[in-house]
XYZ file of C-alpha atoms in Angstrom:
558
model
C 0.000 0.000 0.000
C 2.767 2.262 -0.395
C 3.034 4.886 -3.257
C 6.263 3.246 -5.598
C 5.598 -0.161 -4.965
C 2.345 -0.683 -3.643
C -1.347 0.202 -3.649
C 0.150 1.881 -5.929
C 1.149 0.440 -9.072
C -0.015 3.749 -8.852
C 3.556 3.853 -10.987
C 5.310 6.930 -9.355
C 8.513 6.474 -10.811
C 10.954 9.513 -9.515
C 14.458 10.323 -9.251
C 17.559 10.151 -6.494
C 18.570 13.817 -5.483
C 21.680 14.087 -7.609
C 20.604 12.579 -10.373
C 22.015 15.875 -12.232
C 25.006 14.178 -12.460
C 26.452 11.686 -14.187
C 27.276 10.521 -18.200
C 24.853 11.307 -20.942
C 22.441 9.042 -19.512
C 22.438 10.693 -16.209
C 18.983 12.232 -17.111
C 17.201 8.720 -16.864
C 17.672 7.971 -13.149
C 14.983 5.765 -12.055
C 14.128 4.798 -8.424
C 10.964 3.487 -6.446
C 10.686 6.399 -4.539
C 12.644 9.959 -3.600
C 14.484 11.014 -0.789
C 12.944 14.846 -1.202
C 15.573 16.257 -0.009
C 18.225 18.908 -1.472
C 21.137 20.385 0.582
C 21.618 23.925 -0.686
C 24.076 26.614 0.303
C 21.175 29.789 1.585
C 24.336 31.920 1.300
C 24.210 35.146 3.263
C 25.074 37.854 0.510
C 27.280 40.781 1.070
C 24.502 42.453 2.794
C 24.851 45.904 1.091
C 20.823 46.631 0.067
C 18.081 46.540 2.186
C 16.543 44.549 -0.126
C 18.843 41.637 -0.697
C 18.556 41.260 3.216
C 14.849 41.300 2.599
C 15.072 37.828 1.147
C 17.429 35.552 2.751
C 16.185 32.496 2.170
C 16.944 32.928 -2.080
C 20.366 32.132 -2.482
C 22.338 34.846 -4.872
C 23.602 32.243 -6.914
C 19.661 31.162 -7.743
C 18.433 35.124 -7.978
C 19.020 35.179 -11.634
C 17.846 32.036 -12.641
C 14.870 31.800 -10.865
C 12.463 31.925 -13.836
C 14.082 28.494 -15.252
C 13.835 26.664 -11.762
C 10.530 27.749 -11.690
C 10.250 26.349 -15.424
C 11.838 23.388 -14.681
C 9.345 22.715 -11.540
C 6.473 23.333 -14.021
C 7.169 20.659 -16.826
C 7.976 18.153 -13.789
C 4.130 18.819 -12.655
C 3.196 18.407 -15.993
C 4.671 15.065 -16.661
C 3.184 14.098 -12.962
C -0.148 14.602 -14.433
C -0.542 11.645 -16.600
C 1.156 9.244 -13.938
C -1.630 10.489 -11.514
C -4.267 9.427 -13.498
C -2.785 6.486 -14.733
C -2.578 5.489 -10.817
C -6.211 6.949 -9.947
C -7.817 4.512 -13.131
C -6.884 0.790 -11.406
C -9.212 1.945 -8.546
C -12.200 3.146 -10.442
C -12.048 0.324 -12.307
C -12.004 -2.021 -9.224
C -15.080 -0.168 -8.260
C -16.893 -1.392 -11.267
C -16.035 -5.132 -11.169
C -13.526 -5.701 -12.752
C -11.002 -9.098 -12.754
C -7.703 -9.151 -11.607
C -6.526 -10.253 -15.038
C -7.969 -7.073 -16.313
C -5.838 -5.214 -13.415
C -2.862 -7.070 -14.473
C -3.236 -5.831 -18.304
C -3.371 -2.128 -17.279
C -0.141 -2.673 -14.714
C 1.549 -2.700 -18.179
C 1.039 1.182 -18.302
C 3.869 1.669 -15.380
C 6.502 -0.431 -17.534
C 7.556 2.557 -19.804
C 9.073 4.707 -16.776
C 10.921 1.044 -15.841
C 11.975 1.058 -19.324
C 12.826 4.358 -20.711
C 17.033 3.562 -20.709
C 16.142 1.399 -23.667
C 14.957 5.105 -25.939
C 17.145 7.589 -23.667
C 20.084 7.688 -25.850
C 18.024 8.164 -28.906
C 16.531 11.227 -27.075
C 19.935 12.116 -25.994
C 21.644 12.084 -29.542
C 19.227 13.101 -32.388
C 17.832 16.714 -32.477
C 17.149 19.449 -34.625
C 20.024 21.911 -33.879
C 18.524 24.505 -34.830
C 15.102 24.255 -33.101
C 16.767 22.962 -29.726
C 18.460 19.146 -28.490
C 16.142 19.186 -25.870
C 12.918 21.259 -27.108
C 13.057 19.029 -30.382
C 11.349 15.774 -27.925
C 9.793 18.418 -25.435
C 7.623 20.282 -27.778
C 6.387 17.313 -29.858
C 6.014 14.938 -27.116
C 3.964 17.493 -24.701
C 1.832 18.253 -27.694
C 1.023 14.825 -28.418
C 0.350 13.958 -24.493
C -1.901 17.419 -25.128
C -3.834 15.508 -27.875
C -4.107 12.142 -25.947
C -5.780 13.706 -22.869
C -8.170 15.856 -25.383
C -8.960 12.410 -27.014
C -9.558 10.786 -23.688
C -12.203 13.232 -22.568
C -14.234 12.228 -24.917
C -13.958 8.118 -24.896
C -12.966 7.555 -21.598
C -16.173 7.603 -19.904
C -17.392 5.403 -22.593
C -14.757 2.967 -22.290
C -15.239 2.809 -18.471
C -19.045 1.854 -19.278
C -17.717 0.077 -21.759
C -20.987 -1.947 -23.439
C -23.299 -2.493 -20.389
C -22.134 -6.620 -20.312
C -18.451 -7.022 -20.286
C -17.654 -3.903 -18.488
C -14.676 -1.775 -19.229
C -12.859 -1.666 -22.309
C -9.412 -2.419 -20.912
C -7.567 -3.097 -23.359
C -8.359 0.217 -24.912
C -7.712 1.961 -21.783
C -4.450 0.039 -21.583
C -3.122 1.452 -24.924
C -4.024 4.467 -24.388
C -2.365 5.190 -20.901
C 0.308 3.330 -21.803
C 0.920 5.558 -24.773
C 0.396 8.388 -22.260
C 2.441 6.877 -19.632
C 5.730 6.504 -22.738
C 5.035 9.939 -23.939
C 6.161 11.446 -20.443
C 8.557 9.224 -20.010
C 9.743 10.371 -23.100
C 8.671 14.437 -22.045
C 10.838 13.288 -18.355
C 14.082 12.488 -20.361
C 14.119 15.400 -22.522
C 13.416 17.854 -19.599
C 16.178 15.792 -17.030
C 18.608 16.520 -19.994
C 17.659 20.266 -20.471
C 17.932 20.706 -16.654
C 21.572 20.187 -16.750
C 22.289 23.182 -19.439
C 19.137 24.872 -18.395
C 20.911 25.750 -15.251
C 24.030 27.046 -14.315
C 27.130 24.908 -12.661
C 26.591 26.108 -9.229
C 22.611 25.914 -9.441
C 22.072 22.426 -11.551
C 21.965 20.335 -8.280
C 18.576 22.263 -7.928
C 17.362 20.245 -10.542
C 16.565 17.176 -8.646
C 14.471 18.838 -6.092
C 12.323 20.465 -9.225
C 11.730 17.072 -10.391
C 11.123 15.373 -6.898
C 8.557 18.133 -5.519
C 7.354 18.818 -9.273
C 6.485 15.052 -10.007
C 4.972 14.895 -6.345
C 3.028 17.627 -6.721
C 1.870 16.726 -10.385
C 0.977 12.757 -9.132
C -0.934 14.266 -6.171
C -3.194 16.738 -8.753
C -3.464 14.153 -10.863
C -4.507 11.191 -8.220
C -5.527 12.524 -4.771
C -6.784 15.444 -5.746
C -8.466 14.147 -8.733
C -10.034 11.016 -6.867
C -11.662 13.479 -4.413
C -13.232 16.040 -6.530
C -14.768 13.183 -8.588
C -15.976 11.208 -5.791
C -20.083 12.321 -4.661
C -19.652 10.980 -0.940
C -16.275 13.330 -0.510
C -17.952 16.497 -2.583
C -21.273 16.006 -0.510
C -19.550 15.853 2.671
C -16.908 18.154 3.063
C -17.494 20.644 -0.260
C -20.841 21.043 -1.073
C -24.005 22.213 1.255
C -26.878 20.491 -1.457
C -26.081 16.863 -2.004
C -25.385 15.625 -5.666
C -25.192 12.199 -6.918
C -22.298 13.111 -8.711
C -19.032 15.054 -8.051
C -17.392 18.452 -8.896
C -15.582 17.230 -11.765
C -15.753 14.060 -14.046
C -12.555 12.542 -15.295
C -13.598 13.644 -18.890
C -13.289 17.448 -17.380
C -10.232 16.763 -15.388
C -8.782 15.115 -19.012
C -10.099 18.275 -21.179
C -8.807 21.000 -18.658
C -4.745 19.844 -18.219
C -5.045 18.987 -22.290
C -5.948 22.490 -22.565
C -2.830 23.786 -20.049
C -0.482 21.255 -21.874
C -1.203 22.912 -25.041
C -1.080 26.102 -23.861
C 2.282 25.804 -22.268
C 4.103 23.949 -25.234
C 3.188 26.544 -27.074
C 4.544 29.191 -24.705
C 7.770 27.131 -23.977
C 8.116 26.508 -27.939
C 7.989 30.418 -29.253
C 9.280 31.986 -25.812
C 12.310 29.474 -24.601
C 15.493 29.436 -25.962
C 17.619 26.545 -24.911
C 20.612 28.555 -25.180
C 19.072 31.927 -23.651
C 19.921 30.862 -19.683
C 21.726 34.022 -18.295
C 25.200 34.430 -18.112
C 25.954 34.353 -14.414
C 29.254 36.642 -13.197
C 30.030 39.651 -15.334
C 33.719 39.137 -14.361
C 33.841 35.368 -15.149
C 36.350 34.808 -17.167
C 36.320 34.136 -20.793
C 37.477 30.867 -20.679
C 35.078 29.834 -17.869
C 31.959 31.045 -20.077
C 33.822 29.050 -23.200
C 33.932 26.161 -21.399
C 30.734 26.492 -20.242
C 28.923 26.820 -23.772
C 30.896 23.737 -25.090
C 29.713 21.322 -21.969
C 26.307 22.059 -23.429
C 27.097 20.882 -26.952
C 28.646 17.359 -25.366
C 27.232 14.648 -26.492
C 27.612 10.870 -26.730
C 27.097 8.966 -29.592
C 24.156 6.582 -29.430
C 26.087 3.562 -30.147
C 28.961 4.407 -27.891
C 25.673 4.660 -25.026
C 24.438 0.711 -25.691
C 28.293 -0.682 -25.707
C 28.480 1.093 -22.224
C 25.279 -0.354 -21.349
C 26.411 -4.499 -22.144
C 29.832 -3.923 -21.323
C 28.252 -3.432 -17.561
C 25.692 -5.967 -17.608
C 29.048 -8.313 -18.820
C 30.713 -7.969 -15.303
C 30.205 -10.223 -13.381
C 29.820 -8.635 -9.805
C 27.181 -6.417 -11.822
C 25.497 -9.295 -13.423
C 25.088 -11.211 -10.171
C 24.199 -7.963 -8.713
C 21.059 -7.446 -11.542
C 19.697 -10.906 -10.947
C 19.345 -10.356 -7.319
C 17.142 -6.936 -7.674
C 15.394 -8.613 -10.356
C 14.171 -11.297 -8.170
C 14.617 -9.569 -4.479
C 10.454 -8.136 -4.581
C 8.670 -11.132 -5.347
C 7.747 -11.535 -1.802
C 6.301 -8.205 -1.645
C 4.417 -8.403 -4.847
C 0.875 -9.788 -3.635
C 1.249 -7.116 -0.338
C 2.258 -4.041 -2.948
C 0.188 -4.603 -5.992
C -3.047 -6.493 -4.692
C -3.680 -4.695 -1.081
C -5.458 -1.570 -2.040
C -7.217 -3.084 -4.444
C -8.798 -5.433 -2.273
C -9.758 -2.651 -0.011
C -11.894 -0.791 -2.403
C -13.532 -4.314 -3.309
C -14.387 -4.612 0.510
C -15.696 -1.226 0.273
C -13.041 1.558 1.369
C -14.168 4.606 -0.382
C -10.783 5.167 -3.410
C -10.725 8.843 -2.363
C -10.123 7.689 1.200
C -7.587 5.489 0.422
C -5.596 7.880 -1.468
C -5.960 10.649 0.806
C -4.340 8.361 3.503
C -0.857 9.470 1.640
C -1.207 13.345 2.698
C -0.185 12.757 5.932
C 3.028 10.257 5.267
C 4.611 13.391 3.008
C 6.573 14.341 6.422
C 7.394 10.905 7.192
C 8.320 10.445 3.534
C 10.512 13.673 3.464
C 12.650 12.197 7.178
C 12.990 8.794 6.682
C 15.530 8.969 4.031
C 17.416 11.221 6.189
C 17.422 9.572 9.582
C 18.316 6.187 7.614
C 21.214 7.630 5.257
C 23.498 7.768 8.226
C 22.923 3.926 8.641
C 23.678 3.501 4.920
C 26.986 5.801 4.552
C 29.068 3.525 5.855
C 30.953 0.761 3.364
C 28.576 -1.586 3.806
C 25.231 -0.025 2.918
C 23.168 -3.239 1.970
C 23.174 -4.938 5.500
C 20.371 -2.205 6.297
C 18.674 -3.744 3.191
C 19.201 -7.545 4.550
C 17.936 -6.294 8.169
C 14.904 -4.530 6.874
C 13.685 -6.963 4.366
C 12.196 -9.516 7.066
C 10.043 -6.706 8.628
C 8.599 -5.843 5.370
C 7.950 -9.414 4.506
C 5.657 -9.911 7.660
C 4.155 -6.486 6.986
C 2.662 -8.326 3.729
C 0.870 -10.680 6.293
C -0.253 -7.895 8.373
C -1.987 -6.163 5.104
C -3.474 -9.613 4.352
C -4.901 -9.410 8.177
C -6.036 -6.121 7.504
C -8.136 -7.154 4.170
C -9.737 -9.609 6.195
C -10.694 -7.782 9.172
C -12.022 -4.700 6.592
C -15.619 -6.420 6.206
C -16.200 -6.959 9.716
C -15.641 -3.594 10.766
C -18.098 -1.675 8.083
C -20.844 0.241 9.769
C -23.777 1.326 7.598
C -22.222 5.404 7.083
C -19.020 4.117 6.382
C -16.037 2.902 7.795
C -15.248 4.371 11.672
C -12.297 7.273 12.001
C -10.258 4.375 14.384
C -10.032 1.743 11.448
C -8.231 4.578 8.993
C -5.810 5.145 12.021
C -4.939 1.374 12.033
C -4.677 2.051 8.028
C -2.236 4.687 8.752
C -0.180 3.293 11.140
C -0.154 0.156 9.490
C 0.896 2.024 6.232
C 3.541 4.621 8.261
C 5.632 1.097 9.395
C 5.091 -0.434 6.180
C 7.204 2.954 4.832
C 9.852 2.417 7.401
C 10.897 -0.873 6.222
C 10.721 0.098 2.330
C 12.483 3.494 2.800
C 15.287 1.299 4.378
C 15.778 -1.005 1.847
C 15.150 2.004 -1.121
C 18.136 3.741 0.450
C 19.979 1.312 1.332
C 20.229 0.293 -2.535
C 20.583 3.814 -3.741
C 23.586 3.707 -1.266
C 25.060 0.725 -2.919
C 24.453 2.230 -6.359
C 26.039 4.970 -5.698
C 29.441 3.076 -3.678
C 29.933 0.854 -7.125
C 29.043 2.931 -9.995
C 32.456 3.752 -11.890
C 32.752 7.164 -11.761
C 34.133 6.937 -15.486
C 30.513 6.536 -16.798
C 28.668 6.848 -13.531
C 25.412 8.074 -14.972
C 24.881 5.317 -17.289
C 26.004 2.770 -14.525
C 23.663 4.719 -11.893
C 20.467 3.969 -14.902
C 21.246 0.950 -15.852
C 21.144 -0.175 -11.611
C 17.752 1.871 -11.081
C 16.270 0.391 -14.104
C 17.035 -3.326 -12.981
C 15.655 -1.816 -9.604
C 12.333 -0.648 -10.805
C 12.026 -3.954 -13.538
C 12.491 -5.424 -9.940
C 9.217 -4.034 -8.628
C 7.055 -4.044 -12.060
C 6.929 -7.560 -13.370
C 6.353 -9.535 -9.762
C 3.553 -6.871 -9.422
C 1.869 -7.691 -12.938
C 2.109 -11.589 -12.591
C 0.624 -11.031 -8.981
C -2.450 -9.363 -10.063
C -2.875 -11.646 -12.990
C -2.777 -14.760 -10.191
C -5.367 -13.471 -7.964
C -8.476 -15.219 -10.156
C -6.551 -18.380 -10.914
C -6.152 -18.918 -7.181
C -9.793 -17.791 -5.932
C -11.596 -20.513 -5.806
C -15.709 -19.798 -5.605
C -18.887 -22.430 -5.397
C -21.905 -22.351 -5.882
C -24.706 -21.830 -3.094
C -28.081 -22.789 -3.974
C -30.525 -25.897 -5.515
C -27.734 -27.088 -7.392
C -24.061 -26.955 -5.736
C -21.501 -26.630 -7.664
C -18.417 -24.769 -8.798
C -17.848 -21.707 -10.110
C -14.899 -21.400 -11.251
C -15.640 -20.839 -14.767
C -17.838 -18.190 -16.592
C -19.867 -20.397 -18.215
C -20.415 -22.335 -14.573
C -21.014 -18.809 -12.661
C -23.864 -18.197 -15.463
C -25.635 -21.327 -15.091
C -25.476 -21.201 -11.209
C -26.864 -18.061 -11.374
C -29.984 -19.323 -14.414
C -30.627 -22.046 -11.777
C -31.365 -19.582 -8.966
C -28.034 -19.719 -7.084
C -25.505 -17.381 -5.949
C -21.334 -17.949 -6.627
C -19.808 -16.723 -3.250
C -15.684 -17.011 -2.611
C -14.855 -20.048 -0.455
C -10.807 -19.068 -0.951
C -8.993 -15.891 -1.465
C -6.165 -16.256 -4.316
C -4.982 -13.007 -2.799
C -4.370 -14.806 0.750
C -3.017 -17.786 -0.993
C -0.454 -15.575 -2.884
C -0.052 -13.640 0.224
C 1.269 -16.508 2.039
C 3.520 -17.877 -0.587
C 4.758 -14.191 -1.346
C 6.252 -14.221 1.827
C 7.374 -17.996 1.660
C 9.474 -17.344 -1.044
C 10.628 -14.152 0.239
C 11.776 -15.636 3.160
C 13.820 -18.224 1.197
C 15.361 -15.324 -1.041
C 16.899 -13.828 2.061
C 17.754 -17.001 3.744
C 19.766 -18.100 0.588
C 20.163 -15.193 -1.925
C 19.769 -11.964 0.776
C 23.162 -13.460 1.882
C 24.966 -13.885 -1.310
C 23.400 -9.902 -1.937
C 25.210 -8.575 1.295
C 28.341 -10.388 0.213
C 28.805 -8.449 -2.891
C 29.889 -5.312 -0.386
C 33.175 -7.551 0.134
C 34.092 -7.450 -3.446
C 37.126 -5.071 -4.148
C 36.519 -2.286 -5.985
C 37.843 -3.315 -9.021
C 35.095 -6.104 -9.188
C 33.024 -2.942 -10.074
C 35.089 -1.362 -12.489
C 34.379 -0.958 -16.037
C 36.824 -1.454 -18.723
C 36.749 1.236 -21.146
C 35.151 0.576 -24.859
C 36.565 1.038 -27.802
C-alpha cells in the first residue's frame, strides 16, 4: 500500500537527489521512490541593500535564474499529471467489477518509466540543432500527451461503461495510458537533460528537487486530488451544502482542462524558450570559464557508444550477479504491494479515502531517508537492506490481516475514524521498512558505480531496480483469479470457477460466493518465497559489499 511499490502500481517512478550528475544518460535515473531532499548553500550575501537582506532564504547564486527553476518545476508537474491518473484509473475500475486479469493488463502502463534507458540515448543524440536538443522531444512529445488527454475526454467515460455486459474496455484503456504513460517518459528524459544546461554549474543540483517536488506535486493533482473532486460521498460531505449524486468534476473534465494547459504551455515554452538563452551568471567570469561552459552544453555521446556502455556493464560479473538479485529480491512483496489496495476498495473503502491516507506520510516520507542515510553511509550499505527486508515481509501478512478484518468492521455510514488510524499506522511502518531497503540500494548504487561513466552505470542499476518491482507486481495481479476458488450456493451446488459455470449457477437460482482468497493464498507464498530469497540469496546480496573495488570497475570501450 505504499506509493512506488504498492497500492500503488499507482507507478510513481521519480528520481535520487543528484541525479544531475552523471554521463549522458544521467537524465534517466529511475528509483521506487525519492528522498525529497536537497542540501543547498542559503548563502548570506554581502549584505549591502536593504533589499537583498529582505530575502534571505533565495540564495544569490539562484536570484538570476529563478524563472528556469521555476520552469523546470512546471514541466515536472506536468509530466506528474498523466502518472496520476494512470494510478487513480486501477481503482475506479475495481469499483466497477472488474477481474484481476484485467488489473494485471493495465499494470503494463507503469513499464515505460521502468523502461525508458532502452529510448534515452536516442533522445539524448538526435535533435534538430537549430530548433533545440532538448525542445526538439519536449515540444512534440507534450503536444502529443496534449492531444491524448483531449482524445480521452471524450472516450474515456465510454470505455469505463464500456458496453453495459463485459464492463470496461481495458484493453483500450491500456493502450491508451500506456501511450500516455511513454510519452512522459519520453517528455521526463528530454526535460532531465535540459535541466543540466538549463541551469548554471553552481545551481544544476537544484534540478533534482524540481523534479522530486514537481512530479509529487503533479501525481498528487493528478490522483488525490483528482479522486476526491470526482468522488459524490467526498464532494457532498466536506465541499458542497446540497447533495449531488455526482461530483465536482468528471474525469472527462479533469482530461479536457490539463489537455488544454499542456497545449497552452508547449506553445509558450516553444515560441518563448530558448535553450541557449539561460543568463550568463558573473560579469567578471572569465572568458574561458563562459567558453567552457557553452561547449559542456554541446557534449554529447554517440548513441552507439551509449548501448556498448550499457552491455559492457551488464558483462561484469559482480554487476550481473548484482542485476539478478534486484530482479528477483520483490517477489515476496508483490501480492502485499500490488493487490492490497485493491482489495480494499472491493471490501468497500471509499478510493478517495484510500488515497488521501498518503497526505499525511509526506513528512514521514521527506525524514525517513534522512534519519536512515546515516545507517547507509558507511561501506557496507546493503546490511540495512538484509535487516529490513524480514520486517517488510511480515508487513505483507499484516496487510493480508487487515483485508480480512475490513468487512467486519463496516458500519452502515461508512467505515469508523479508528479503522483509517490502524490504516495509517499500518501504512507509516510499512514505509519504514521500504524506505530502508530504497536507500539502502541507492547507497550501494552509488558506492559501485564507476565514476568513469557513472550516470549510465547509476540507470542501468535503477532500471534493474524498478524492472524489480514491475513484473512480480503484474504476474501477482494476474494470479489473484486463478487462485480464488468460488462455489456455488443454492438448488444445485456446484463450482464456479468458470464463466460459463457462474452463469448457469446463477440461471438455476443460485448465488457464486468465494470459499478461498487467491490473494491470501499468494499472500502466504509471497512471503514464503521471500523468506527463502533472504535465507539463501539476501546473503549472497550482502556479500557483494566484500568485493574489491575493481570487481566494479568498467573497462573502457573502444
Amino acid at each position: 500500500m505504499d506509493s512506488p511499490d504498492s497500492v500503488r502500481h499507482n507507478g510513481r517512478l521519480r528520481k535520487p537527489a543528484g541525479s544531475a550528475e552523471g554521463g549522458p544518460a544521467r537524465s534517466n535515473l529511475e528509483t521506487e521512490e525519492t528522498t525529497l531532499l536537497h542540501d543547498t548553500d542559503s548563502g548570506s550575501g554581502s549584505g549591502s541593500e536593504a533589499v537583498e537582506d529582505a530575502l534571505p532564504v533565495l540564495p544569490p547564486s539562484l536570484k538570476g535564474e529563478l524563472g528556469n527553476v521555476l520552469l523546470l518545476f512546471f514541466l515536472y508537474v506536468l509530466q506528474g499529471i498523466p502518472l496520476g491518473l494512470a494510478g487513480s484509473i486501477p481503482l475506479i475500475m475495481q469499483s466497477k467489477k472488474v477481474s484481476y486479469k484485467d488489473q494485471a493488463y493495465f499494470s503494463l502502463v507503469f513499464w515505460p518509466f521502468s523502461l525508458k534507458l532502452l529510448w534515452a540515448p536516442l533522445v539524448d543524440a538526435m535533435y534538430v540543432q537549430r530548433f533545440g536538443r532538448r525542445k526538439s522531444w519536449l515540444v512534440p512529445t507534450q503536444y502529443l500527451l496534449g492531444l491524448f488527454m483531449l482524445y480521452l475526454s471524450s472516450t474515456v467515460e465510454s470505455l469505463l461503461e464500456g458496453d453495459g455486459r463485459h464492463g470496461p474496455d481495458v484493453f483500450a484503456i491500456t493502450a491508451l495510458f500506456f501511450t500516455l504513460s511513454f510519452l512522459a517518459a519520453t517528455q521526463d528524459i528530454a526535460v532531465d537533460g535540459w535541466a543540466l544546461t538549463m541551469l548554471s554549474r553552481e545551481n544544476v543540483g537544484y534540478a533534482s528537487t524540481c523534479n522530486s517536488v514537481g512530479q509529487t506535486a503533479g501525481y498528487f493533482l493528478g490522483n488525490v486530488l483528482f479522486l476526491a473532486l470526482e468522488s459524490p460521498d467526498f464532494c457532498n460531505k466536506y465541499l458542497r451544502q446540497e447533495p449531488s449524486d455526482a461530483g465536482i468534476v468528471t474525469l472527462s473534465d479533469f482530461l479536457f482542462f490539463w489537455a488544454a494547459v499542456f497545449m497552452v504551455t508547449t506553445t509558450l515554452v516553444a515560441v518563448l524558450k530558448r535553450e541557449d538563452g539561460r543568463p550568463q551568471r558573473g560579469r567578471g567570469q572569465p572568458e574561458e570559464a563562459r567558453g567552457e561552459r557553452r561547449r559542456s552544453q554541446e557534449e554529447t555521446q554517440g548513441v552507439r557508444e551509449t548501448y556498448r556502455q550499457l552491455l559492457s556493464i551488464v558483462k561484469m560479473p559482480s554487476v550481473f550477479t548484482f542485476c539478478c538479485l534486484l530482479l528477483t529480491a520483490k517477489v515476496g512483496f508483490s501480492a502485499a504491494d500490488a493487490v492490497t489496495g485493491l482489495k480494499l476498495v472491493e471490501a468497500g473503502v471509499p478510493k478517495e479515502q484510500l488515497a488521501l491516507l498518503a497526505v499525511p506520510m509526506v513528512p514521514l516520507q521527506i525524514l525517513l531517508p534522512l534519519v536512515i542515510s546515516k545507517y547507509t553511509a558507511g561501506p557496507r550499505p546493503l546490511d540495512v537492506f538484509y535487516r529490513a527486508f524480514p520486517f517488510r515481509l511480515l508487513m505483507g501478512l499484516v496487510y493480508a490481516l487487515l483485508v480480512w478484518w475490513t468487512p467486519s468492521v463496516k458500519q452502515e455510514g461508512g467505515f469508523p475514524v479508528y479503522y483509517y488510524a490502524v490504516v495509517l499506522l499500518i501504512y507509516a511502518i510499512h514505509q519504514v521498512a521500504l524506505y530502508s531497503m530504497y536507500v539502502a540500494t541507492m547507497a550501494f548504487h552509488a558506492k559501485v558505480s564507476d565514476p568513469v561513466i557513472g550516470g549510465t552505470y547509476m540507470t542501468l542499476l535503477n532500471t534493474v531496480t524498478n524492472l524489480g518491482g514491475n513484473w512480480p507486481s503484474t504476474l501477482a495481479l494476474w494470479l489473484v483469479d486463478p487462485l480464488t476458488t468460488m462455489e456455488c450456493q443454492g438448488p444445485n451446488a456446484g463450482s464456479c470457477g468458470s464463466p460459463t459455470e457462474a452463469e448457469r449457477c446463477v440461471q438455476e437460482g443460485g448465488v457464486c460466493v468465494t470459499s478461498l482468497d487467491g490473494y491470501y493464498v499468494e499472500s502466504v507464498v509471497c512471503v514464503a518465497l521471500g523468506l527463502c530469497w533472504w535465507l539463501w540469496l539476501g546473503k549472497k546480496m550482502r556479500g557483494l559489499q566484500d568485493q574489491s573495488p575493481s570487481a566494479w570497475k568498467c573497462r573502457k570501450t573502444q
